[in-house]
CSV table of C-alpha atoms and ligand atoms in Angstrom, one decimal:
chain,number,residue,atom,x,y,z
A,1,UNK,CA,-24.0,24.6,20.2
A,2,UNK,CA,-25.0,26.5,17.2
A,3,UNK,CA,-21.5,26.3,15.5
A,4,UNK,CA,-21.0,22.4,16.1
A,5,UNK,CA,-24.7,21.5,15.0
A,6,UNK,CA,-24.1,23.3,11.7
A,7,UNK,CA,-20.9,21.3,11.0
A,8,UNK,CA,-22.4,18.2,12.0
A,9,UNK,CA,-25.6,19.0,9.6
A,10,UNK,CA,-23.3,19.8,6.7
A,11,UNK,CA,-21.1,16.8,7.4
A,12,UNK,CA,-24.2,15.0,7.5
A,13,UNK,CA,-25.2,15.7,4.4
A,14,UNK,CA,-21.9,16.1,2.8
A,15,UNK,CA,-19.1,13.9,4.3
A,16,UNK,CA,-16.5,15.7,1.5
A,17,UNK,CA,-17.1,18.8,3.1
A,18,UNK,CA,-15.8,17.9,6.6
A,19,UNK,CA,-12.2,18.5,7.5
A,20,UNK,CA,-9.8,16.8,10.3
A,21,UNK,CA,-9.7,20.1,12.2
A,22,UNK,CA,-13.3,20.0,12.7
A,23,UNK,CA,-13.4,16.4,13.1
A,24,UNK,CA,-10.8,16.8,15.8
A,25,UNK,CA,-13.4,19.4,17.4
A,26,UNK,CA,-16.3,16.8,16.9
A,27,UNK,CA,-14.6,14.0,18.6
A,28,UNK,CA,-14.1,16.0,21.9
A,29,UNK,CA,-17.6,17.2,22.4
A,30,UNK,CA,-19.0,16.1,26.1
A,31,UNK,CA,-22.8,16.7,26.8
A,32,UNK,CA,-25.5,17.4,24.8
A,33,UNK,CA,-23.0,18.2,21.6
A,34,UNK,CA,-21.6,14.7,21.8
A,35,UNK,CA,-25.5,13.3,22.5
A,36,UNK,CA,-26.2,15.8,19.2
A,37,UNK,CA,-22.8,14.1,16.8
A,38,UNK,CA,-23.9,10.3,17.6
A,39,UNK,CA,-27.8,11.1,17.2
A,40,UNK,CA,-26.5,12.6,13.7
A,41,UNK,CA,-24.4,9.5,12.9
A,42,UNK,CA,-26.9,7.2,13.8
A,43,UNK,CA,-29.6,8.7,11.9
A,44,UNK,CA,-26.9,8.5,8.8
A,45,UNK,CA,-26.5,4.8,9.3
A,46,UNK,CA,-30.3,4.2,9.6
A,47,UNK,CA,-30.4,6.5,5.6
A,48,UNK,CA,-27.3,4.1,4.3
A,49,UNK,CA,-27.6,1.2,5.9
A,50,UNK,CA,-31.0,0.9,7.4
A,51,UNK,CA,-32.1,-0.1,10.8
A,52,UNK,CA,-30.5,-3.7,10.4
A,53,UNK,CA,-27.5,-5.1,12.8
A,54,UNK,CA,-25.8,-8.2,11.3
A,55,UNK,CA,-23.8,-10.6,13.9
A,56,UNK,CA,-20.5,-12.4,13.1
A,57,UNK,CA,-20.0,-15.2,15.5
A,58,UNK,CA,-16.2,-14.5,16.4
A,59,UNK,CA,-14.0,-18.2,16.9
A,60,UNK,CA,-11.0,-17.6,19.0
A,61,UNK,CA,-9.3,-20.3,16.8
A,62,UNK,CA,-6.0,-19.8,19.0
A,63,UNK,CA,-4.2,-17.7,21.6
A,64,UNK,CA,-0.3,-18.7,20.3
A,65,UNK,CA,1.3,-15.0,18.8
A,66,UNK,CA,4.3,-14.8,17.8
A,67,UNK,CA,4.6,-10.9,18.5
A,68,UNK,CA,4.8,-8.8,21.6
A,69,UNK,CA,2.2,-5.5,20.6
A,70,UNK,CA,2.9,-3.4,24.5
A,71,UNK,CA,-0.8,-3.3,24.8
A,72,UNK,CA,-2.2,-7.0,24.8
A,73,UNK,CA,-3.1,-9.6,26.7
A,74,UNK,CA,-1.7,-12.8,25.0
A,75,UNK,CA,1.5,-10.9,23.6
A,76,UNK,CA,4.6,-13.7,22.8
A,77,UNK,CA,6.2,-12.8,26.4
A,78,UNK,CA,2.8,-12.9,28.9
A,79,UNK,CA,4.1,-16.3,30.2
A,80,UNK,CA,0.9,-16.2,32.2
A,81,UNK,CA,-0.5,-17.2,29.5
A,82,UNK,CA,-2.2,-20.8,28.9
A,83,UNK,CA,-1.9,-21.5,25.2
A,84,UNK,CA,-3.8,-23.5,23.3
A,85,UNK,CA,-5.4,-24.0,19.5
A,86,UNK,CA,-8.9,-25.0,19.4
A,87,UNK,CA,-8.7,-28.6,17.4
A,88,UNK,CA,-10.5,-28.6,14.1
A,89,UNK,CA,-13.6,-30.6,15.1
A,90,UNK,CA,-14.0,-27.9,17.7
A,91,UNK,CA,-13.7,-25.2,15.3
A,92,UNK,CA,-16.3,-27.0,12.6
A,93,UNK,CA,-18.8,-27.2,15.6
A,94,UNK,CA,-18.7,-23.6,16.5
A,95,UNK,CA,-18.9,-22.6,12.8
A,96,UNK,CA,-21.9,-25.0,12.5
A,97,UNK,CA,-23.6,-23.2,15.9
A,98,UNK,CA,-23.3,-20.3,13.8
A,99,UNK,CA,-25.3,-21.7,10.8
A,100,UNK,CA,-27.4,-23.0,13.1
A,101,UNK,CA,-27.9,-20.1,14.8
A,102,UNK,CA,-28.8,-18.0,11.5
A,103,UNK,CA,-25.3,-15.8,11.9
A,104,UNK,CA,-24.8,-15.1,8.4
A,105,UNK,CA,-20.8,-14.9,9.0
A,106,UNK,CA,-18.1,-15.9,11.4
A,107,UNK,CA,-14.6,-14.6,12.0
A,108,UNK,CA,-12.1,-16.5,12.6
A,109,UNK,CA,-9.9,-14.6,14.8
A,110,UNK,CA,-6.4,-15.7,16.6
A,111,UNK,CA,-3.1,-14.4,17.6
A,112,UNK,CA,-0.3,-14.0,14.7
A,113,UNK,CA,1.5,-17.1,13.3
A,114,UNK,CA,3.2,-17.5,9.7
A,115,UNK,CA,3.7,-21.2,8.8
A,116,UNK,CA,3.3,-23.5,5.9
A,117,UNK,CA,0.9,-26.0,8.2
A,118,UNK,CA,-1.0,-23.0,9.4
A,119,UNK,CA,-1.7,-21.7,5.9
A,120,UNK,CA,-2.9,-25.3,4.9
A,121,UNK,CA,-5.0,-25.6,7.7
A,122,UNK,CA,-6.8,-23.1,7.8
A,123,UNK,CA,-7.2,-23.8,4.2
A,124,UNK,CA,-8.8,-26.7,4.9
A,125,UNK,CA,-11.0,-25.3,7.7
A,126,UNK,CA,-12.5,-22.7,5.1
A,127,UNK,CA,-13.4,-25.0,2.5
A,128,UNK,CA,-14.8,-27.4,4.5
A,129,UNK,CA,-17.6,-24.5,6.5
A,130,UNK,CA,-18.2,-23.9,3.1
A,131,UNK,CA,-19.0,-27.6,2.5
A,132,UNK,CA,-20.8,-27.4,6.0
A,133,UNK,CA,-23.0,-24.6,5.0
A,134,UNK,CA,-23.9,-25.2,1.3
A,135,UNK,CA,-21.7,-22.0,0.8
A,136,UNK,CA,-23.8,-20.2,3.0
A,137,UNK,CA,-22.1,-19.2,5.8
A,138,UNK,CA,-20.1,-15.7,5.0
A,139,UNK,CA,-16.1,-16.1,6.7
A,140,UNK,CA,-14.1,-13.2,8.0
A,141,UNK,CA,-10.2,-13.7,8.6
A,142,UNK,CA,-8.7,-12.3,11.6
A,143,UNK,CA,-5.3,-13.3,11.8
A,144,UNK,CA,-2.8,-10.8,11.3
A,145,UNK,CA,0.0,-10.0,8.8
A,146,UNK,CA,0.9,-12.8,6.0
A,147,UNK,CA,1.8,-13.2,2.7
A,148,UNK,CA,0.1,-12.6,-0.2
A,149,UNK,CA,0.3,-16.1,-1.1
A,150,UNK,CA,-1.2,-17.3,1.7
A,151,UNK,CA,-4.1,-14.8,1.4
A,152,UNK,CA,-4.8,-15.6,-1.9
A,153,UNK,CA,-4.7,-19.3,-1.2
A,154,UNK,CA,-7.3,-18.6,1.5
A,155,UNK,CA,-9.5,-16.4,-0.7
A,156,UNK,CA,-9.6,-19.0,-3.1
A,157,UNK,CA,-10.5,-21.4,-0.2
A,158,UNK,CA,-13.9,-19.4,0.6
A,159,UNK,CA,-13.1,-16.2,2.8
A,160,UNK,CA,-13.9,-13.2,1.7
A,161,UNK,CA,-13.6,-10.4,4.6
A,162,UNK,CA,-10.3,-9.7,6.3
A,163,UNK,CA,-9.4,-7.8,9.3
A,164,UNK,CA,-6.4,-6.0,9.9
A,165,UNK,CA,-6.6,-3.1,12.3
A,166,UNK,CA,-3.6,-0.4,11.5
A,167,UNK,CA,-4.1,0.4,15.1
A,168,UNK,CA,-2.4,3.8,14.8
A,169,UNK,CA,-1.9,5.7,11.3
A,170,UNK,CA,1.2,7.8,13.2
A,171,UNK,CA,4.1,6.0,12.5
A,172,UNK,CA,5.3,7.6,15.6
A,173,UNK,CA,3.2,6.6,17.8
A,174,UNK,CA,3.2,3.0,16.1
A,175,UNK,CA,7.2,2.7,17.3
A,176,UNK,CA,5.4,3.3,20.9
A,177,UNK,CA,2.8,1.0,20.6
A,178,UNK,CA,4.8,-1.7,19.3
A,179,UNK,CA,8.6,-3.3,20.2
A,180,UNK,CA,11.0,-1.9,17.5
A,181,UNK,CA,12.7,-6.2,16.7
A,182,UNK,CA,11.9,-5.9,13.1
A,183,UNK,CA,8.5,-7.8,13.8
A,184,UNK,CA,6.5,-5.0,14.2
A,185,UNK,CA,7.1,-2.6,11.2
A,186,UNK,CA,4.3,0.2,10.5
A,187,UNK,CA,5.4,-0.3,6.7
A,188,UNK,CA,4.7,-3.5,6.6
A,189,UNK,CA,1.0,-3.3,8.2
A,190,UNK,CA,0.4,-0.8,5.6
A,191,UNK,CA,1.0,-3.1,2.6
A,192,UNK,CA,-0.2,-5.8,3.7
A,193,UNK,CA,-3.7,-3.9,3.7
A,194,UNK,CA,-2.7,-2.5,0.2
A,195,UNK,CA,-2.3,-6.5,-0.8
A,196,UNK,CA,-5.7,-7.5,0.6
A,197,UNK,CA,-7.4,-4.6,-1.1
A,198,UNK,CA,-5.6,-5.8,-4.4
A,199,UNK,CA,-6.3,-9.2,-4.0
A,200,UNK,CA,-10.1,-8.9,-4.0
A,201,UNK,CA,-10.9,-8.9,-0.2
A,202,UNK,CA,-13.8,-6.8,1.4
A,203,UNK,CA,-10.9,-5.0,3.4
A,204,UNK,CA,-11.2,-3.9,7.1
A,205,UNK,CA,-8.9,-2.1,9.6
A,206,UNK,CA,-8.8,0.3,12.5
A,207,UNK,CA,-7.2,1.5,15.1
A,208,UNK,CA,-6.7,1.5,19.2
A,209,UNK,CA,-8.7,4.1,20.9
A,210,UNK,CA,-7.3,6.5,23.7
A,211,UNK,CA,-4.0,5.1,24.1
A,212,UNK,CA,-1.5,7.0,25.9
A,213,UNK,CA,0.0,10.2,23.5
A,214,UNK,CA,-2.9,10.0,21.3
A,215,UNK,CA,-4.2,13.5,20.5
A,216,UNK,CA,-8.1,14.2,19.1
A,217,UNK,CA,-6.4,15.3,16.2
A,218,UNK,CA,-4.5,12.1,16.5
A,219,UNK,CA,-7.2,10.3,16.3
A,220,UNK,CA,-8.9,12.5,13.4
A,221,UNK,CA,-5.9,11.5,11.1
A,222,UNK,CA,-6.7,8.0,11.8
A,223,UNK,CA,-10.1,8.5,10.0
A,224,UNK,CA,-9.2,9.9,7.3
A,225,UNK,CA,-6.5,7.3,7.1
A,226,UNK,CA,-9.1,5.0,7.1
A,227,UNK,CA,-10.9,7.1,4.3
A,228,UNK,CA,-8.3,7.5,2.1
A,229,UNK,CA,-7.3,4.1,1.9
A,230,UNK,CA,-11.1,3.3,1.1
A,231,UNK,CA,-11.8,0.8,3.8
A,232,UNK,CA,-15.3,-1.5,3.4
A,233,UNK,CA,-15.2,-1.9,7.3
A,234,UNK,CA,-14.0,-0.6,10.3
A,235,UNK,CA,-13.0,-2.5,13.2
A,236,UNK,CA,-12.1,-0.5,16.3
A,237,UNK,CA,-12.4,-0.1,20.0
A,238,UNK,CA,-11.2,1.5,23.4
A,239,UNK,CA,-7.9,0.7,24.5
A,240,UNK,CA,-8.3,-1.3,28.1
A,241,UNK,CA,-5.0,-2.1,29.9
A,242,UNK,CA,-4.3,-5.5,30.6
A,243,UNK,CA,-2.5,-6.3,33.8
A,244,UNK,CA,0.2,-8.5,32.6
A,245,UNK,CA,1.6,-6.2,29.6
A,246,UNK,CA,3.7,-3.0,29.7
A,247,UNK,CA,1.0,-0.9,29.2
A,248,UNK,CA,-0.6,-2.0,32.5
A,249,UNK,CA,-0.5,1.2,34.1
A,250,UNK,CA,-1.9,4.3,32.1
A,251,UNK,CA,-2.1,7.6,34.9
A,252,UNK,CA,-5.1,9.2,33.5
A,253,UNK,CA,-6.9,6.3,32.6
A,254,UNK,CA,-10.5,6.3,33.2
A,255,UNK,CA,-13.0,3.4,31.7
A,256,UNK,CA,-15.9,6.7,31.2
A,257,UNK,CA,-13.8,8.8,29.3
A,258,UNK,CA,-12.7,5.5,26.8
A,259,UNK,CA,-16.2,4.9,26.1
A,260,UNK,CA,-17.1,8.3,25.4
A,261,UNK,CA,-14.6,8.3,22.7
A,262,UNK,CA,-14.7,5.0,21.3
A,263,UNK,CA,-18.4,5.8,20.4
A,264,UNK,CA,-17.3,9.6,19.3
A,265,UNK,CA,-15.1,8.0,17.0
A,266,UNK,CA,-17.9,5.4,15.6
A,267,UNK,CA,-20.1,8.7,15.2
A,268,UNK,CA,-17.5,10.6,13.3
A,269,UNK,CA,-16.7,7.3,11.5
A,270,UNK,CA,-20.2,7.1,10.0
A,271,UNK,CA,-20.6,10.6,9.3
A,272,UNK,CA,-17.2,10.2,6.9
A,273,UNK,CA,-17.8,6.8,5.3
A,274,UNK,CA,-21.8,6.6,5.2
A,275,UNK,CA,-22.0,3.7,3.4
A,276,UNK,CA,-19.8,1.4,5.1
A,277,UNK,CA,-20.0,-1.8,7.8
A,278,UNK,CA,-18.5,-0.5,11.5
A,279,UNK,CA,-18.4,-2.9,14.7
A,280,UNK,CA,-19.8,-1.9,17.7
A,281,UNK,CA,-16.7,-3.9,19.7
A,282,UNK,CA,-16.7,-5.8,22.1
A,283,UNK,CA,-14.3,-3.8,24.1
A,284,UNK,CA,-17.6,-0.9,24.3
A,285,UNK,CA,-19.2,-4.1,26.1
A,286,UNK,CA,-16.8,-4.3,28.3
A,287,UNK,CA,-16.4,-0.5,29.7
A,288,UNK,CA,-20.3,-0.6,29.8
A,289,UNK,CA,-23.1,-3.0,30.4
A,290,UNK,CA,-24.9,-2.1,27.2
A,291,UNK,CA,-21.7,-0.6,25.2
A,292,UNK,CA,-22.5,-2.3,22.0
A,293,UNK,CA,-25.8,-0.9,22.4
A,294,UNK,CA,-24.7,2.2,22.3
A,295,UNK,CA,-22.4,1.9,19.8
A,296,UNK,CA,-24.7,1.0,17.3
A,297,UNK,CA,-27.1,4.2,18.0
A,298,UNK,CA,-23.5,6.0,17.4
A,299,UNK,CA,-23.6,4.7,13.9
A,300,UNK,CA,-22.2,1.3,14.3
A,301,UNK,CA,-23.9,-1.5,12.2
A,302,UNK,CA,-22.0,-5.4,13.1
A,303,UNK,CA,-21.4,-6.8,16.5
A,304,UNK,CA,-19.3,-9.7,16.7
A,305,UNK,CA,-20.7,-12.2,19.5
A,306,UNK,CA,-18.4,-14.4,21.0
A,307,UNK,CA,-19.2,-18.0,20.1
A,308,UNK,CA,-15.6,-19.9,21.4
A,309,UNK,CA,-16.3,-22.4,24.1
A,310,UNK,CA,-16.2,-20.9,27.3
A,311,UNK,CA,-13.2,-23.1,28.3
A,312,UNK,CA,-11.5,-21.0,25.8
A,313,UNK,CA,-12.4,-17.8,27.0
A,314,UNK,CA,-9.9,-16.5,29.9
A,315,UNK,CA,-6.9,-17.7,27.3
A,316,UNK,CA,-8.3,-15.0,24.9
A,317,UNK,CA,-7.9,-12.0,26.9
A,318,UNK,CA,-6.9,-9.1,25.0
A,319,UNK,CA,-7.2,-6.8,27.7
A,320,UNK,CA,-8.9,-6.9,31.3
A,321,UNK,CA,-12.4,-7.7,32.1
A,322,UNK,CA,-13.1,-9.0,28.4
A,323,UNK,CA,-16.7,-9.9,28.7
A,324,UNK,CA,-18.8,-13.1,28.6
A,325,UNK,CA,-16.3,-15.2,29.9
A,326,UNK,CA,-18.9,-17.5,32.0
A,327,UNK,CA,-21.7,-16.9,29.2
A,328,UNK,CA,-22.3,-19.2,26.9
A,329,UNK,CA,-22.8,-18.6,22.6
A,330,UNK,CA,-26.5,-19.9,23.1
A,331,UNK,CA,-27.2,-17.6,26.0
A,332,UNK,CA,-25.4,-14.6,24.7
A,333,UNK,CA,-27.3,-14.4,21.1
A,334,UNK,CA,-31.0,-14.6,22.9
A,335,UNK,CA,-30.1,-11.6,25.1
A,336,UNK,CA,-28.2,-9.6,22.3
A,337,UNK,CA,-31.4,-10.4,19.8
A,338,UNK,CA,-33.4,-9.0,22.5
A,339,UNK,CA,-31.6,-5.8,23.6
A,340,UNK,CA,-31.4,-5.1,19.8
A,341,UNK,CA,-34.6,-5.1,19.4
A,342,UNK,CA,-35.1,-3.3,22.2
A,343,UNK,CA,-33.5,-0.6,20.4
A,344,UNK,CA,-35.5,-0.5,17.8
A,345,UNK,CA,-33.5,-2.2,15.1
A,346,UNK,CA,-33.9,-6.0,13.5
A,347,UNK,CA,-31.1,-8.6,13.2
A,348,UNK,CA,-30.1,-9.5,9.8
A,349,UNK,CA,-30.4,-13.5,10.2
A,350,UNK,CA,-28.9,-15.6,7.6
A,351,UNK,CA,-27.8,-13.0,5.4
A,352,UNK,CA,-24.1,-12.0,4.8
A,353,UNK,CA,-24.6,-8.2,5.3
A,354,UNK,CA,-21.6,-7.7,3.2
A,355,UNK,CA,-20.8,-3.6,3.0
A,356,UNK,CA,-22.7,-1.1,0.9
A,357,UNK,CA,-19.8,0.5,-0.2
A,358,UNK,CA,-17.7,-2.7,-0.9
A,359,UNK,CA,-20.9,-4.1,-3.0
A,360,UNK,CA,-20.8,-0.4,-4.8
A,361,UNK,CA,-17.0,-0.4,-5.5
A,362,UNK,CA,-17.3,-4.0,-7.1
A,363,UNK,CA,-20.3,-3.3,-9.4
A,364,UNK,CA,-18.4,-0.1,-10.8
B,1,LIG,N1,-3.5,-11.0,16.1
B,1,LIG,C1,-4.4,-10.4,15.2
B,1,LIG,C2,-5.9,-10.5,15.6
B,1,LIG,C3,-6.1,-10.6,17.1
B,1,LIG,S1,-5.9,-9.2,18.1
B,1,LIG,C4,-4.0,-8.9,15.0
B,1,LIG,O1,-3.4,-8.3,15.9
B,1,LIG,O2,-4.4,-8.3,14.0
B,1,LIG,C5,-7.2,-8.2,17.6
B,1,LIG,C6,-7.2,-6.7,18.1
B,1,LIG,O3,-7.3,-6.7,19.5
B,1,LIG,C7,-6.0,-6.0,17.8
B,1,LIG,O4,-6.0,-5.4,16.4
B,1,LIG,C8,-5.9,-4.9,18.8
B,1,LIG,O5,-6.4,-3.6,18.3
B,1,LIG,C9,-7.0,-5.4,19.9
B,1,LIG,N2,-6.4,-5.3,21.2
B,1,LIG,C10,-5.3,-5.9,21.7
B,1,LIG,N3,-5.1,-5.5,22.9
B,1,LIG,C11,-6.0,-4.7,23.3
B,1,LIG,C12,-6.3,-3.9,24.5
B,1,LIG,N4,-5.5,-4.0,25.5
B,1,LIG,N5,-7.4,-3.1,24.5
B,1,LIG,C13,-8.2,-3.1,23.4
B,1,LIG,N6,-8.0,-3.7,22.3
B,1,LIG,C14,-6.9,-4.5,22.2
B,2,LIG,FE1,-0.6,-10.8,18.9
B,2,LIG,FE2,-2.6,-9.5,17.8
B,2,LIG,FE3,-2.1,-9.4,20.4
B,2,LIG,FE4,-0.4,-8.2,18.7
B,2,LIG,S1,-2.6,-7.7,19.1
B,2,LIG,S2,0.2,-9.5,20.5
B,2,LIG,S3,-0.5,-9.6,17.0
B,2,LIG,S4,-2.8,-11.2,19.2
């Protein structure tokens, strides 16, 4: 214990000092060590960015993809699958629930689609929550890959935070992930998060956690991946097989031994990159009754509550067992206010909670 509490004090207090040999190390501690890293983490998130958890009400705006990642739910060739796309005045109501509700920001989240009508109305959809909310409501893109063009066209429109997970920084291990039919080229992920970041947006990625072939030190490249390319957020979870994709079957997989990592990797997340915004996902949820919970007293600071209609909900699943299928939006933010506070920390109501480190790189 005495080795690994040293290098998690000194990484504490100096995040340059820590290497991805010892962060592989760090992210298989079990026991009291692991109990020691995310107790370390969290008290870093509570010196950088204080004891405040900010919501973004999630819209599933649309299960239609046009790619066929091995590992989801509502990949192009799950013909299982009921599509839909939520109509626009469904997808102004939800925002306004949000506004209502004092969520400071939504995401609008759906599965990957590159057209002309798509970029327009989406377009349209962003500047008119902006209308809705007197410019109030903060709006976080979720919807994969696409050109510059069309990202700068919805910048201009009124988003401002994009996600785009890198889900593996091994290109290898990408080709494994992912169907090699020129859709699904590592290369391209990686510039189009070069092309956010140059176009202005507060830029966040991540990565799938514990899928099959993934080593710790794997998984230790992945954050400094995330570190070099100087990320304002991180998004990522535990990888949970969905019945209906290739990956369905995975020997050794065991729901315990995901969330112990996924919330080993938010802890070594924080202690690298103190100063930025990282989810406590919803896929921690699902492995765990109060997985978000514990994700943010492992150093995560944002938790994205579902706020699609529930009719919506079992067309949007990623991966089995997706939570709060039968709860609804109003339901769900009581209880999550509650058990946040139960934990000692405050929701940020109507504020954007835009990332330290983002807010720091802009003013210099
Ligand atoms: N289509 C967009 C956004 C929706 S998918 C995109 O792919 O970027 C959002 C995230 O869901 C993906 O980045 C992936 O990491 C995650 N996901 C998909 N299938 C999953 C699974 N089986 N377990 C856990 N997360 C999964
Ligand atoms: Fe489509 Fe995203 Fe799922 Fe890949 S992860 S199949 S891009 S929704």
């Amino acid at each position: 214990m005495s080795t690994i509490s040293t290098w998690i004090n000194e990484a504490a207090k100096t995040p340059s000092s820590i290497t991805p040999q010892r962060i592989a190390s760090l992210l298989s501690l079990t026991g009291e060590e692991a109990e020691y890293l995310r107790n370390a983490a969290y008290a870093v998130k509570c010196d950088h960015v204080g004891r405040i958890v900010h919501f973004r009400g999630i819209i599933e705006l649309s299960n239609i993809c046009s790619k066929n990642c091995h590992y989801c739910g509502i990949r192009r060739e799950n013909p299982h699958v009921e599509r839909y796309t939520m109509p626009y005045d469904e997808v102004m109501s939800a925002a306004e629930f949000a506004f209502q509700s004092g969520y400071g920001s939504i995401v609008l989240q759906s599965g990957e689609i590159q057209s002309d009508v798509l970029t327009t109305r989406i377009e349209k959809i962003l500047r008119d929550i902006k209308t809705m909310s007197d410019g109030k409501l903060g709006i976080t893109l979720s919807l994969g890959e696409q050109s510059a063009e069309t990202y700068k066209r919805w910048f201009e429109a009124g988003a401002h935070r994009y996600l785009l997970r890198i889900e593996t920084s091994d290109p290898i291990l990408y080709k494994q992930l992912h169907p090699q039919d020129g859709y699904h080229r590592f290369e391209t992920r990686l510039e189009t998060l070069k092309n956010l970041k140059a176009l202005g947006w507060q830029t966040g990625s991540g990565i799938l956690i514990g899928v099959p072939g993934q080593s710790f030190d794997s998984l230790a490249q992945d954050l400094f991946f995330l570190k070099n390319l100087d990320v304002d957020m991180i998004g990522m979870g535990p990888f949970i097989p969905h019945h209906q994709t290739p990956m369905h079957t995975m020997s050794d997989y065991d729901p315990a031994v995901q969330l112990h990592k996924g919330l080993n990797m938010i802890a070594c997340a924080r202690l690298l990159m103190p100063d930025i915004n990282i989810a406590s996902t919803t896929a921690l949820q699902a492995l765990a009754d109060n997985g978000r919970e514990l994700g943010i007293l492992s150093g995560g600071n944002i938790i994205m509550p579902n706020i699609t209609e529930t009719k919506y909900r079992g067309s949007y699943q990623l991966y089995d067992g997706k939570p709060a299928i039968n709860e609804n939006a109003q339901r769900s933010r009581e209880n999550l206010q509650r058990s946040i506070e139960s934990i000692g920390e405050t929701v940020g109501f109507n504020a954007w909670g835009d990332s330290q480190h983002y807010l720091k790189r802009h003013k210099t």
